[in-house]
Amino acid sequence: MPAKKDKEAQGVAPVQFLTVAEVAAMMRVSKMTVYRLVHNGELPAVRVGKSFRVPEKAVHSYLEGAYFDAG
């Protein structure tokens, strides 16, 4: 039987999850703002028990899409 390869060896990076507080600190907004983004579907999240975890890549994608030209 062939040995199992772990996902990192196969080229699939593990998903890094952040708490709402960590996302708020990263974005420099309040936790309530992050909760609003999650509940409105603008920021994907996974519910773990009573709390949410947000994939780090989703935060970066959201911020990249939020840029606008103010000029």
Phi, psi and omega in degrees: 000130181292146179289145178286138174265140176283161186297327179295322180292334180274359178094005178261116182285143177292149180277130178260121180258146179241150173283166177300320179297319179294320178295316179300317179295319181296320183271352183058049175228176179280162176297326179298323177297318178296315178301320177299315179299320179293311183293331177279354179082009180279338181228114181292146180209160177246135178272126178238104185065237180263359184243169179250149172233135184247129176297133182302321179297328179293324178295315179297318179297317179299314181294321178297322180282347183272351180293142175215157181270111182273359185277000000 
